[in-house]
Short mmCIF file of the C-alpha atoms (twelve columns), coordinates in Angstrom:
data_MODEL
# 
_entry.id   MODEL 
# 
loop_
_atom_site.group_PDB 
_atom_site.id 
_atom_site.type_symbol 
_atom_site.label_atom_id 
_atom_site.label_alt_id 
_atom_site.label_comp_id 
_atom_site.label_asym_id 
_atom_site.label_seq_id 
_atom_site.Cartn_x 
_atom_site.Cartn_y 
_atom_site.Cartn_z 
_atom_site.pdbx_PDB_model_num 
ATOM 1   C CA . MET A 1   1.318  109.337 84.960 1 
ATOM 2   C CA . LYS A 2   1.045  112.571 86.368 1 
ATOM 3   C CA . ARG A 3   2.577  116.091 84.327 1 
ATOM 4   C CA . GLY A 4   5.887  116.177 88.041 1 
ATOM 5   C CA . GLY A 5   6.355  112.413 86.897 1 
ATOM 6   C CA . TYR A 6   8.148  113.861 83.591 1 
ATOM 7   C CA . ALA A 7   10.137 116.365 85.486 1 
ATOM 8   C CA . ALA A 8   11.450 113.592 88.549 1 
ATOM 9   C CA . LYS A 9   12.358 111.060 85.867 1 
ATOM 10  C CA . LYS A 10  14.626 113.407 83.990 1 
ATOM 11  C CA . ILE A 11  16.173 114.945 87.512 1 
ATOM 12  C CA . ALA A 12  16.730 111.719 88.355 1 
ATOM 13  C CA . VAL A 13  19.153 110.549 84.917 1 
ATOM 14  C CA . LEU A 14  20.240 114.021 85.438 1 
ATOM 15  C CA . ALA A 15  21.665 113.451 88.935 1 
ATOM 16  C CA . VAL A 16  22.482 109.424 88.048 1 
ATOM 17  C CA . PHE A 17  24.572 111.531 84.587 1 
ATOM 18  C CA . THR A 18  26.338 113.854 86.336 1 
ATOM 19  C CA . ALA A 19  26.862 110.944 88.667 1 
ATOM 20  C CA . LEU A 20  28.611 108.471 87.316 1 
ATOM 21  C CA . SER A 21  30.986 111.168 85.214 1 
ATOM 22  C CA . LEU A 22  31.712 112.879 88.407 1 
ATOM 23  C CA . VAL A 23  32.747 108.700 89.211 1 
ATOM 24  C CA . MET A 24  35.125 108.935 86.470 1 
ATOM 25  C CA . PHE A 25  36.710 112.079 87.095 1 
ATOM 26  C CA . ILE A 26  37.179 110.972 90.054 1 
ATOM 27  C CA . ILE A 27  38.861 107.856 88.676 1 
ATOM 28  C CA . GLU A 28  40.818 109.149 85.597 1 
ATOM 29  C CA . ASN A 29  42.226 111.621 88.075 1 
ATOM 30  C CA . GLN A 30  43.965 109.215 89.663 1 
ATOM 31  C CA . PHE A 31  45.832 108.353 86.648 1 
ATOM 32  C CA . PRO A 32  49.098 109.862 85.392 1 
ATOM 33  C CA . PRO A 33  48.604 112.406 82.559 1 
ATOM 34  C CA . MET A 34  48.303 110.992 79.040 1 
ATOM 35  C CA . PHE A 35  52.223 111.583 77.333 1 
ATOM 36  C CA . ILE A 36  52.031 115.079 77.995 1 
ATOM 37  C CA . PRO A 37  50.798 117.154 81.943 1 
ATOM 38  C CA . GLY A 38  47.611 117.559 81.386 1 
ATOM 39  C CA . ALA A 39  46.271 115.888 79.186 1 
ATOM 40  C CA . LYS A 40  43.587 112.782 80.419 1 
ATOM 41  C CA . MET A 41  41.393 110.880 78.138 1 
ATOM 42  C CA . GLY A 42  38.227 112.238 79.333 1 
ATOM 43  C CA . LEU A 43  36.016 109.743 79.744 1 
ATOM 44  C CA . ALA A 44  33.942 111.855 82.132 1 
ATOM 45  C CA . ASN A 45  32.410 113.358 79.454 1 
ATOM 46  C CA . ILE A 46  30.855 109.761 78.298 1 
ATOM 47  C CA . PHE A 47  27.635 110.826 80.438 1 
ATOM 48  C CA . SER A 48  27.423 115.855 79.450 1 
ATOM 49  C CA . PHE A 49  27.297 113.659 75.606 1 
ATOM 50  C CA . ALA A 50  24.610 111.060 76.042 1 
ATOM 51  C CA . ALA A 51  22.217 113.820 77.785 1 
ATOM 52  C CA . LEU A 52  23.345 115.896 75.608 1 
ATOM 53  C CA . ILE A 53  21.698 113.283 72.744 1 
ATOM 54  C CA . LEU A 54  18.859 112.531 75.010 1 
ATOM 55  C CA . TYR A 55  17.779 116.066 76.648 1 
ATOM 56  C CA . SER A 56  19.192 118.928 75.101 1 
ATOM 57  C CA . PRO A 57  22.318 121.742 75.457 1 
ATOM 58  C CA . TRP A 58  21.248 122.486 78.241 1 
ATOM 59  C CA . GLU A 59  21.288 119.327 80.183 1 
ATOM 60  C CA . ALA A 60  24.746 118.941 78.917 1 
ATOM 61  C CA . PHE A 61  25.601 122.117 80.238 1 
ATOM 62  C CA . LEU A 62  24.776 121.597 83.419 1 
ATOM 63  C CA . ILE A 63  26.511 118.271 83.987 1 
ATOM 64  C CA . ILE A 64  29.634 119.996 82.915 1 
ATOM 65  C CA . ALA A 65  28.702 122.393 85.460 1 
ATOM 66  C CA . VAL A 66  28.790 120.423 88.209 1 
ATOM 67  C CA . ARG A 67  30.783 117.913 87.227 1 
ATOM 68  C CA . THR A 68  33.885 120.567 87.176 1 
ATOM 69  C CA . GLY A 69  32.765 122.390 90.504 1 
ATOM 70  C CA . LEU A 70  32.360 119.269 91.831 1 
ATOM 71  C CA . GLY A 71  34.913 117.825 90.785 1 
ATOM 72  C CA . ALA A 72  37.765 120.829 91.240 1 
ATOM 73  C CA . ILE A 73  36.004 120.807 95.740 1 
ATOM 74  C CA . TYR A 74  37.122 117.087 95.563 1 
ATOM 75  C CA . ALA A 75  40.546 117.219 94.101 1 
ATOM 76  C CA . GLY A 76  41.596 120.310 95.341 1 
ATOM 77  C CA . ASN A 77  42.146 122.258 92.325 1 
ATOM 78  C CA . LEU A 78  39.859 125.672 91.967 1 
ATOM 79  C CA . SER A 79  41.370 127.150 89.716 1 
ATOM 80  C CA . ALA A 80  40.931 123.594 87.608 1 
ATOM 81  C CA . VAL A 81  38.041 125.709 86.617 1 
ATOM 82  C CA . MET A 82  39.009 127.757 84.624 1 
ATOM 83  C CA . TYR A 83  40.409 125.482 82.389 1 
ATOM 84  C CA . SER A 84  37.865 122.614 83.085 1 
ATOM 85  C CA . PHE A 85  34.805 124.564 82.635 1 
ATOM 86  C CA . THR A 86  36.254 126.089 79.397 1 
ATOM 87  C CA . GLY A 87  37.296 123.330 78.153 1 
ATOM 88  C CA . GLY A 88  33.589 121.151 78.517 1 
ATOM 89  C CA . VAL A 89  31.516 124.956 77.474 1 
ATOM 90  C CA . VAL A 90  33.851 124.876 74.394 1 
ATOM 91  C CA . SER A 91  33.340 121.071 73.465 1 
ATOM 92  C CA . MET A 92  29.438 121.077 74.257 1 
ATOM 93  C CA . ALA A 93  29.092 124.224 72.797 1 
ATOM 94  C CA . VAL A 94  31.109 122.613 69.562 1 
ATOM 95  C CA . SER A 95  29.041 118.802 70.181 1 
ATOM 96  C CA . SER A 96  25.479 121.404 69.509 1 
ATOM 97  C CA . VAL A 97  25.784 123.130 66.632 1 
ATOM 98  C CA . LEU A 98  27.199 119.939 65.346 1 
ATOM 99  C CA . MET A 99  24.405 117.497 66.687 1 
ATOM 100 C CA . TYR A 100 21.387 120.129 65.367 1 
ATOM 101 C CA . CYS A 101 23.066 121.691 62.355 1 
ATOM 102 C CA . VAL A 102 25.272 118.017 60.303 1 
ATOM 103 C CA . TYR A 103 24.859 115.126 62.451 1 
ATOM 104 C CA . PRO A 104 23.161 112.243 60.986 1 
ATOM 105 C CA . LYS A 105 25.969 113.425 57.928 1 
ATOM 106 C CA . ILE A 106 28.310 113.231 60.069 1 
ATOM 107 C CA . SER A 107 28.785 110.623 62.789 1 
ATOM 108 C CA . LEU A 108 27.954 111.460 66.778 1 
ATOM 109 C CA . MET A 109 32.553 109.109 66.404 1 
ATOM 110 C CA . SER A 110 32.965 112.480 64.205 1 
ATOM 111 C CA . VAL A 111 31.407 114.825 66.430 1 
ATOM 112 C CA . SER A 112 33.280 113.552 69.996 1 
ATOM 113 C CA . ILE A 113 36.373 113.393 67.989 1 
ATOM 114 C CA . ILE A 114 35.820 117.424 67.357 1 
ATOM 115 C CA . ALA A 115 34.565 118.354 71.032 1 
ATOM 116 C CA . ALA A 116 37.785 116.802 71.954 1 
ATOM 117 C CA . ALA A 117 40.070 118.674 70.087 1 
ATOM 118 C CA . ALA A 118 38.501 121.815 70.771 1 
ATOM 119 C CA . HIS A 119 38.557 120.806 74.629 1 
ATOM 120 C CA . ASN A 120 41.960 120.583 74.747 1 
ATOM 121 C CA . VAL A 121 42.647 122.986 72.471 1 
ATOM 122 C CA . THR A 122 40.406 125.446 74.761 1 
ATOM 123 C CA . GLN A 123 42.248 125.165 77.642 1 
ATOM 124 C CA . ASN A 124 45.708 125.475 76.122 1 
ATOM 125 C CA . ILE A 125 44.072 129.293 74.816 1 
ATOM 126 C CA . VAL A 126 42.714 130.008 79.013 1 
ATOM 127 C CA . PHE A 127 46.196 128.514 80.256 1 
ATOM 128 C CA . VAL A 128 48.290 130.794 77.226 1 
ATOM 129 C CA . ILE A 129 46.675 134.227 78.761 1 
ATOM 130 C CA . ILE A 130 46.350 132.691 82.100 1 
ATOM 131 C CA . SER A 131 50.420 132.724 81.974 1 
ATOM 132 C CA . GLY A 132 51.165 134.761 79.055 1 
ATOM 133 C CA . THR A 133 53.547 131.667 77.842 1 
ATOM 134 C CA . THR A 134 52.748 131.757 74.182 1 
ATOM 135 C CA . LEU A 135 54.747 128.756 73.128 1 
ATOM 136 C CA . MET A 136 52.449 126.623 75.517 1 
ATOM 137 C CA . PHE A 137 50.223 127.225 71.177 1 
ATOM 138 C CA . GLY A 138 53.057 123.962 70.025 1 
ATOM 139 C CA . TYR A 139 51.821 121.652 72.803 1 
ATOM 140 C CA . MET A 140 48.660 122.633 70.435 1 
ATOM 141 C CA . PRO A 141 49.146 120.295 67.712 1 
ATOM 142 C CA . TYR A 142 50.449 117.722 69.809 1 
ATOM 143 C CA . LEU A 143 46.439 118.220 71.892 1 
ATOM 144 C CA . ILE A 144 44.812 117.636 68.987 1 
ATOM 145 C CA . LEU A 145 46.328 114.422 68.523 1 
ATOM 146 C CA . ILE A 146 45.670 113.353 72.026 1 
ATOM 147 C CA . GLY A 147 41.902 114.750 71.177 1 
ATOM 148 C CA . ILE A 148 41.390 113.236 68.637 1 
ATOM 149 C CA . LEU A 149 42.649 109.870 70.461 1 
ATOM 150 C CA . SER A 150 40.464 110.150 73.557 1 
ATOM 151 C CA . GLY A 151 37.092 112.036 71.145 1 
ATOM 152 C CA . ALA A 152 37.093 108.461 69.052 1 
ATOM 153 C CA . ILE A 153 37.494 106.698 72.440 1 
ATOM 154 C CA . VAL A 154 35.040 108.516 73.982 1 
ATOM 155 C CA . GLY A 155 32.664 108.126 71.125 1 
ATOM 156 C CA . GLY A 156 32.964 104.656 70.668 1 
ATOM 157 C CA . VAL A 157 32.033 103.751 73.990 1 
ATOM 158 C CA . ILE A 158 28.734 106.266 72.761 1 
ATOM 159 C CA . MET A 159 28.293 104.522 69.855 1 
ATOM 160 C CA . LEU A 160 28.528 100.951 71.633 1 
ATOM 161 C CA . ILE A 161 26.236 102.442 74.391 1 
ATOM 162 C CA . TYR A 162 22.963 103.091 72.249 1 
ATOM 163 C CA . LYS A 163 23.559 100.240 69.797 1 
ATOM 164 C CA . LYS A 164 23.569 97.165  72.879 1 
ATOM 165 C CA . VAL A 165 21.411 99.327  74.772 1 
ATOM 166 C CA . PRO A 166 17.686 98.324  74.141 1 
ATOM 167 C CA . MET A 167 15.846 102.166 72.550 1 
ATOM 168 C CA . ASN A 168 12.940 101.343 74.778 1 
ATOM 169 C CA . VAL A 169 15.288 102.025 78.120 1 
ATOM 170 C CA . PHE A 170 16.375 105.492 76.576 1 
ATOM 171 C CA . LEU A 171 12.779 106.381 76.253 1 
ATOM 172 C CA . LYS A 172 11.314 105.299 79.129 1 
ATOM 173 C CA . ALA A 173 14.691 107.981 80.442 1 
ATOM 174 C CA . VAL A 174 13.761 110.435 77.582 1 
ATOM 175 C CA . TYR A 175 9.942  110.230 77.389 1 
ATOM 176 C CA . LYS A 176 6.637  109.769 79.829 1 
ATOM 177 C CA . THR A 177 5.312  107.076 79.351 1 
ATOM 178 C CA . ASP A 178 1.972  105.343 81.581 1 
ATOM 179 C CA . LYS A 179 3.396  101.641 81.586 1 
# 
């Protein structure tokens, strides 16, 4: 296979991950918030987390950037980019540090939970900064609990995928193969 074939394969996989992430965002956006205003499960993060595992933080950040941009346009809420993008970037930065510095001493599930909690905390901090409403810090414990729940679900899905899908599927998606 030519060298360009690997780049094309990588771009195709990242495009599929981005599309699936956007579809999950759109589907999840149709449901009411979980427990408190603005709280969502974050199932779109499955695909950026998968990109982090298969490729690198840069590819995961790319998926987050494209998904949040297109998602905001689709939802008609461009101000949501401030929250989704900053939360996504911080959570992926946390995931990247944990994956490259601590994993496998902690599980994928733990990485996902910590990242989801960081996402929610970041979004709350951004809201407080923009609105000047420090009373919103009172939501922090609830947002962390929701982050634990959503992180466990995302982490569980990732673990299930990596246990059930044959490894050669991932290797073909990531590495150059002549077959």
